[in-house]
């Protein structure tokens, strides 16, 4: 059974810091890994998708990497801003079933 | 391109009442998911459809929850009777489509329905 873990559960940092968010998964048989952002009371917004054959993806100040063999992904946020405050979730799409399995998320607070 | 549509956005009901949620996925997406997200937790998969067939409903409390996907497009999720612990946000997502000849499994989510059971 696939399990996705995000540690720590919460992080509070001053504005301007470069951040690394971690995600680990137990079963490497995945199609892809997605990072999502969730603002309070809202749905999930897809930030980055990494296919299983890829090593990283970039979008603006965000860079996500994937090491499928070790079951790890990191989301790097450069020069954090108060507007980056949200909960960040990673999810993997299982090979075969295409089941989308989530971690519990990491609540990020960026202080001005 | 229109996103995943869900309604209603908010619902407050008393325990033992019934409630239904509706989801319209992105056109052309074959896979549809319903998730339950309790405050402070990650989304939990309730049911996954591919076209109009059920792929996974192992975590759906079948004594009170039911779901259907009409003609492989829209879907409804029903709770009858509701319990206090059903208070959560119910998220619908769609995935699995063809883009420029490639099969893509990127998931897109609706805004969710916040259910409060009192």
mmCIF file of C-alpha atoms in Angstrom:
data_model
loop_
_atom_site.group_PDB
_atom_site.id
_atom_site.type_symbol
_atom_site.label_atom_id
_atom_site.label_comp_id
_atom_site.label_asym_id
_atom_site.label_seq_id
_atom_site.Cartn_x
_atom_site.Cartn_y
_atom_site.Cartn_z
ATOM 1 C CA UNK A 1 0.000 0.000 0.000
ATOM 2 C CA UNK A 2 1.401 3.370 -1.053
ATOM 3 C CA UNK A 3 2.112 5.826 1.742
ATOM 4 C CA UNK A 4 3.119 9.439 1.191
ATOM 5 C CA UNK A 5 4.800 11.394 3.973
ATOM 6 C CA UNK A 6 5.505 15.089 4.316
ATOM 7 C CA UNK A 7 7.710 16.337 7.115
ATOM 8 C CA UNK A 8 7.485 18.766 8.864
ATOM 9 C CA UNK A 9 3.741 19.338 9.147
ATOM 10 C CA UNK A 10 4.236 23.091 9.489
ATOM 11 C CA UNK A 11 6.948 25.648 8.809
ATOM 12 C CA UNK A 12 7.181 29.354 9.630
ATOM 13 C CA UNK A 13 9.910 31.449 8.006
ATOM 14 C CA UNK A 14 10.754 35.111 7.402
ATOM 15 C CA UNK A 15 10.216 36.577 3.975
ATOM 16 C CA UNK A 16 13.051 36.111 1.483
ATOM 17 C CA UNK A 17 14.249 32.685 2.594
ATOM 18 C CA UNK A 18 14.811 29.874 0.139
ATOM 19 C CA UNK A 19 12.758 26.852 1.180
ATOM 20 C CA UNK A 20 12.890 23.102 0.660
ATOM 21 C CA UNK A 21 9.737 21.038 1.194
ATOM 22 C CA UNK A 22 10.140 17.283 1.403
ATOM 23 C CA UNK A 23 7.926 14.432 0.262
ATOM 24 C CA UNK A 24 8.634 10.705 0.481
ATOM 25 C CA UNK A 25 6.682 7.714 -0.840
ATOM 26 C CA UNK A 26 6.996 3.997 -0.191
ATOM 27 C CA UNK A 27 6.181 2.433 -3.592
ATOM 28 C CA UNK A 28 8.300 3.575 -6.537
ATOM 29 C CA UNK A 29 5.830 2.218 -9.143
ATOM 30 C CA UNK A 30 4.347 5.627 -9.936
ATOM 31 C CA UNK A 31 3.271 7.401 -13.113
ATOM 32 C CA UNK A 32 3.982 10.850 -11.786
ATOM 33 C CA UNK A 33 4.188 13.092 -8.746
ATOM 34 C CA UNK A 34 2.296 16.356 -8.354
ATOM 35 C CA UNK A 35 2.775 19.234 -5.971
ATOM 36 C CA UNK A 36 -0.360 21.163 -5.048
ATOM 37 C CA UNK A 37 -1.080 24.333 -3.162
ATOM 38 C CA UNK A 38 -4.198 24.775 -1.027
ATOM 39 C CA UNK A 39 -5.339 28.112 0.374
ATOM 40 C CA UNK A 40 -7.718 28.109 3.364
ATOM 41 C CA UNK A 41 -11.240 27.113 2.345
ATOM 42 C CA UNK A 42 -10.221 26.524 -1.255
ATOM 43 C CA UNK A 43 -9.613 23.599 -3.562
ATOM 44 C CA UNK A 44 -6.225 22.322 -4.708
ATOM 45 C CA UNK A 45 -4.182 24.148 -7.321
ATOM 46 C CA UNK A 46 -1.623 22.110 -9.238
ATOM 47 C CA UNK A 47 1.841 23.680 -9.055
ATOM 48 C CA UNK A 48 4.098 21.180 -10.784
ATOM 49 C CA UNK A 49 3.817 17.725 -12.294
ATOM 50 C CA UNK A 50 6.858 15.477 -12.690
ATOM 51 C CA UNK A 51 6.490 12.407 -14.878
ATOM 52 C CA UNK A 52 8.175 9.259 -13.557
ATOM 53 C CA UNK A 53 10.819 9.484 -16.303
ATOM 54 C CA UNK A 54 11.755 13.058 -15.383
ATOM 55 C CA UNK A 55 14.133 14.339 -12.729
ATOM 56 C CA UNK A 56 12.829 17.862 -12.242
ATOM 57 C CA UNK A 57 10.387 20.542 -13.312
ATOM 58 C CA UNK A 58 10.523 24.295 -12.918
ATOM 59 C CA UNK A 59 7.895 27.018 -12.887
ATOM 60 C CA UNK A 60 8.931 30.518 -11.928
ATOM 61 C CA UNK A 61 10.331 30.480 -8.378
ATOM 62 C CA UNK A 62 9.375 26.821 -7.937
ATOM 63 C CA UNK A 63 11.530 23.822 -8.733
ATOM 64 C CA UNK A 64 10.519 20.251 -8.007
ATOM 65 C CA UNK A 65 12.821 17.252 -8.192
ATOM 66 C CA UNK A 66 12.052 13.542 -8.198
ATOM 67 C CA UNK A 67 14.254 10.605 -7.209
ATOM 68 C CA UNK A 68 11.962 7.692 -7.911
ATOM 69 C CA UNK A 69 14.379 4.979 -6.838
ATOM 70 C CA UNK A 70 14.749 6.441 -3.355
ATOM 71 C CA UNK A 71 11.095 7.475 -3.113
ATOM 72 C CA UNK A 72 11.737 11.176 -2.578
ATOM 73 C CA UNK A 73 10.707 14.507 -4.019
ATOM 74 C CA UNK A 74 11.567 18.036 -2.999
ATOM 75 C CA UNK A 75 9.860 21.314 -3.791
ATOM 76 C CA UNK A 76 12.224 24.267 -3.753
ATOM 77 C CA UNK A 77 10.750 27.760 -3.326
ATOM 78 C CA UNK A 78 13.153 30.591 -4.035
ATOM 79 C CA UNK A 79 12.938 33.974 -2.299
ATOM 80 C CA UNK A 80 9.756 33.190 -0.358
ATOM 81 C CA UNK A 81 7.002 35.827 -0.113
ATOM 82 C CA UNK A 82 4.041 36.252 2.258
ATOM 83 C CA UNK A 83 1.790 35.285 -0.662
ATOM 84 C CA UNK A 84 3.395 31.839 -0.636
ATOM 85 C CA UNK A 85 1.696 31.132 2.700
ATOM 86 C CA UNK A 86 -0.551 28.112 2.144
ATOM 87 C CA UNK A 87 -0.632 24.364 2.630
ATOM 88 C CA UNK A 88 1.499 22.398 0.183
ATOM 89 C CA UNK A 89 0.578 18.812 -0.651
ATOM 90 C CA UNK A 90 2.338 16.217 -2.713
ATOM 91 C CA UNK A 91 0.560 13.323 -4.378
ATOM 92 C CA UNK A 92 1.648 10.348 -6.456
ATOM 93 C CA UNK A 93 -0.308 8.649 -9.221
ATOM 94 C CA UNK A 94 0.028 4.894 -8.800
ATOM 95 C CA UNK A 95 1.083 2.843 -11.785
ATOM 96 C CA UNK A 96 -1.625 0.499 -12.996
ATOM 97 C CA UNK A 97 -4.549 1.721 -10.883
ATOM 98 C CA UNK A 98 -3.842 5.439 -11.419
ATOM 99 C CA UNK A 99 -4.922 5.979 -7.837
ATOM 100 C CA UNK A 100 -3.870 9.427 -6.611
ATOM 101 C CA UNK A 101 -2.410 9.180 -3.099
ATOM 102 C CA UNK A 102 -1.765 12.279 -0.989
ATOM 103 C CA UNK A 103 0.472 13.201 1.870
ATOM 104 C CA UNK A 104 -1.026 15.117 4.809
ATOM 105 C CA UNK A 105 0.431 18.399 3.627
ATOM 106 C CA UNK A 106 2.769 21.019 5.049
ATOM 107 C CA UNK A 107 1.416 24.341 6.249
ATOM 108 C CA UNK A 108 3.788 27.149 5.275
ATOM 109 C CA UNK A 109 3.702 30.612 6.824
ATOM 110 C CA UNK A 110 5.956 33.293 5.380
ATOM 111 C CA UNK A 111 6.188 36.290 7.687
ATOM 112 C CA UNK A 112 6.738 39.809 6.299
ATOM 113 C CA UNK B 1 -10.688 25.646 -20.916
ATOM 114 C CA UNK B 2 -13.299 25.211 -18.182
ATOM 115 C CA UNK B 3 -12.111 23.602 -14.962
ATOM 116 C CA UNK B 4 -13.746 21.034 -12.713
ATOM 117 C CA UNK B 5 -17.103 22.343 -11.506
ATOM 118 C CA UNK B 6 -18.607 21.396 -8.157
ATOM 119 C CA UNK B 7 -21.811 22.371 -6.433
ATOM 120 C CA UNK B 8 -22.914 23.422 -3.955
ATOM 121 C CA UNK B 9 -19.954 25.273 -2.423
ATOM 122 C CA UNK B 10 -21.323 25.058 1.100
ATOM 123 C CA UNK B 11 -23.935 22.903 2.796
ATOM 124 C CA UNK B 12 -25.134 22.729 6.394
ATOM 125 C CA UNK B 13 -27.402 19.841 7.390
ATOM 126 C CA UNK B 14 -28.539 18.143 10.557
ATOM 127 C CA UNK B 15 -27.317 14.675 11.415
ATOM 128 C CA UNK B 16 -29.361 11.857 9.899
ATOM 129 C CA UNK B 17 -30.363 14.051 6.942
ATOM 130 C CA UNK B 18 -29.239 13.274 3.411
ATOM 131 C CA UNK B 19 -27.108 15.383 1.086
ATOM 132 C CA UNK B 20 -25.844 15.179 -2.488
ATOM 133 C CA UNK B 21 -22.881 16.768 -4.208
ATOM 134 C CA UNK B 22 -22.415 17.215 -7.937
ATOM 135 C CA UNK B 23 -19.254 17.298 -10.038
ATOM 136 C CA UNK B 24 -18.694 18.068 -13.702
ATOM 137 C CA UNK B 25 -15.146 17.112 -14.756
ATOM 138 C CA UNK B 26 -13.046 18.694 -17.475
ATOM 139 C CA UNK B 27 -14.277 17.623 -20.890
ATOM 140 C CA UNK B 28 -12.434 14.581 -22.197
ATOM 141 C CA UNK B 29 -11.068 13.434 -18.838
ATOM 142 C CA UNK B 30 -11.692 9.742 -18.324
ATOM 143 C CA UNK B 31 -10.837 9.453 -14.613
ATOM 144 C CA UNK B 32 -12.895 11.120 -11.880
ATOM 145 C CA UNK B 33 -12.028 11.084 -8.172
ATOM 146 C CA UNK B 34 -13.990 12.022 -5.050
ATOM 147 C CA UNK B 35 -11.937 12.880 -1.968
ATOM 148 C CA UNK B 36 -12.887 13.693 1.602
ATOM 149 C CA UNK B 37 -10.664 16.199 3.387
ATOM 150 C CA UNK B 38 -11.125 16.655 7.117
ATOM 151 C CA UNK B 39 -9.730 19.867 8.564
ATOM 152 C CA UNK B 40 -5.959 19.644 9.018
ATOM 153 C CA UNK B 41 -5.581 16.408 7.091
ATOM 154 C CA UNK B 42 -4.665 15.396 3.567
ATOM 155 C CA UNK B 43 -7.373 14.333 1.103
ATOM 156 C CA UNK B 44 -8.621 10.772 1.473
ATOM 157 C CA UNK B 45 -9.822 8.962 -1.651
ATOM 158 C CA UNK B 46 -13.458 7.862 -1.428
ATOM 159 C CA UNK B 47 -14.038 6.596 -4.944
ATOM 160 C CA UNK B 48 -12.316 6.579 -8.327
ATOM 161 C CA UNK B 49 -14.122 6.153 -11.650
ATOM 162 C CA UNK B 50 -12.668 5.493 -15.060
ATOM 163 C CA UNK B 51 -15.321 6.452 -17.600
ATOM 164 C CA UNK B 52 -18.452 5.152 -15.866
ATOM 165 C CA UNK B 53 -16.827 2.168 -14.133
ATOM 166 C CA UNK B 54 -15.588 2.076 -10.536
ATOM 167 C CA UNK B 55 -11.829 1.510 -10.212
ATOM 168 C CA UNK B 56 -11.473 1.878 -6.424
ATOM 169 C CA UNK B 57 -14.084 2.370 -3.726
ATOM 170 C CA UNK B 58 -12.280 0.570 -0.934
ATOM 171 C CA UNK B 59 -12.504 3.548 1.463
ATOM 172 C CA UNK B 60 -16.095 4.517 0.689
ATOM 173 C CA UNK B 61 -18.390 3.874 3.703
ATOM 174 C CA UNK B 62 -20.917 2.018 1.608
ATOM 175 C CA UNK B 63 -23.535 1.817 4.350
ATOM 176 C CA UNK B 64 -24.107 5.567 4.021
ATOM 177 C CA UNK B 65 -22.192 6.860 0.984
ATOM 178 C CA UNK B 66 -22.998 6.211 -2.648
ATOM 179 C CA UNK B 67 -21.679 7.631 -5.896
ATOM 180 C CA UNK B 68 -22.427 7.339 -9.567
ATOM 181 C CA UNK B 69 -20.993 8.716 -12.754
ATOM 182 C CA UNK B 70 -23.593 9.346 -15.393
ATOM 183 C CA UNK B 71 -22.627 8.308 -18.934
ATOM 184 C CA UNK B 72 -18.962 8.661 -17.952
ATOM 185 C CA UNK B 73 -19.244 12.425 -17.472
ATOM 186 C CA UNK B 74 -20.963 14.087 -14.460
ATOM 187 C CA UNK B 75 -20.879 12.472 -11.053
ATOM 188 C CA UNK B 76 -22.905 12.709 -7.853
ATOM 189 C CA UNK B 77 -21.851 11.719 -4.342
ATOM 190 C CA UNK B 78 -24.590 11.115 -1.786
ATOM 191 C CA UNK B 79 -24.541 10.697 1.978
ATOM 192 C CA UNK B 80 -27.571 9.171 3.681
ATOM 193 C CA UNK B 81 -27.857 9.450 6.644
ATOM 194 C CA UNK B 82 -25.159 11.973 7.549
ATOM 195 C CA UNK B 83 -23.155 11.772 10.768
ATOM 196 C CA UNK B 84 -21.286 14.487 12.613
ATOM 197 C CA UNK B 85 -17.954 12.991 11.540
ATOM 198 C CA UNK B 86 -18.872 13.527 7.873
ATOM 199 C CA UNK B 87 -18.185 17.237 8.314
ATOM 200 C CA UNK B 88 -15.399 17.871 5.806
ATOM 201 C CA UNK B 89 -14.590 19.326 2.420
ATOM 202 C CA UNK B 90 -15.513 17.031 -0.460
ATOM 203 C CA UNK B 91 -13.221 17.448 -3.434
ATOM 204 C CA UNK B 92 -13.748 16.259 -6.969
ATOM 205 C CA UNK B 93 -10.880 15.864 -9.431
ATOM 206 C CA UNK B 94 -10.487 14.652 -12.992
ATOM 207 C CA UNK B 95 -7.545 13.239 -14.885
ATOM 208 C CA UNK B 96 -6.434 10.957 -17.718
ATOM 209 C CA UNK B 97 -6.597 12.564 -21.077
ATOM 210 C CA UNK B 98 -4.745 12.643 -24.370
ATOM 211 C CA UNK B 99 -2.662 15.698 -25.207
ATOM 212 C CA UNK B 100 -0.794 15.919 -28.510
ATOM 213 C CA UNK B 101 -0.762 12.144 -28.786
ATOM 214 C CA UNK B 102 0.504 11.573 -25.251
ATOM 215 C CA UNK B 103 -1.427 10.061 -22.367
ATOM 216 C CA UNK B 104 -1.472 12.456 -19.425
ATOM 217 C CA UNK B 105 -2.514 11.716 -15.852
ATOM 218 C CA UNK B 106 -2.299 15.215 -14.353
ATOM 219 C CA UNK B 107 -5.136 15.772 -11.869
ATOM 220 C CA UNK B 108 -7.219 18.938 -11.734
ATOM 221 C CA UNK B 109 -9.421 19.768 -8.765
ATOM 222 C CA UNK B 110 -12.644 21.641 -8.259
ATOM 223 C CA UNK B 111 -13.191 24.209 -5.492
ATOM 224 C CA UNK B 112 -14.754 21.630 -3.213
ATOM 225 C CA UNK B 113 -17.953 21.480 -1.178
ATOM 226 C CA UNK B 114 -17.697 22.276 2.519
ATOM 227 C CA UNK B 115 -20.173 20.141 4.458
ATOM 228 C CA UNK B 116 -21.076 20.913 8.052
ATOM 229 C CA UNK B 117 -23.208 18.374 9.905
ATOM 230 C CA UNK B 118 -24.796 19.722 13.105
#
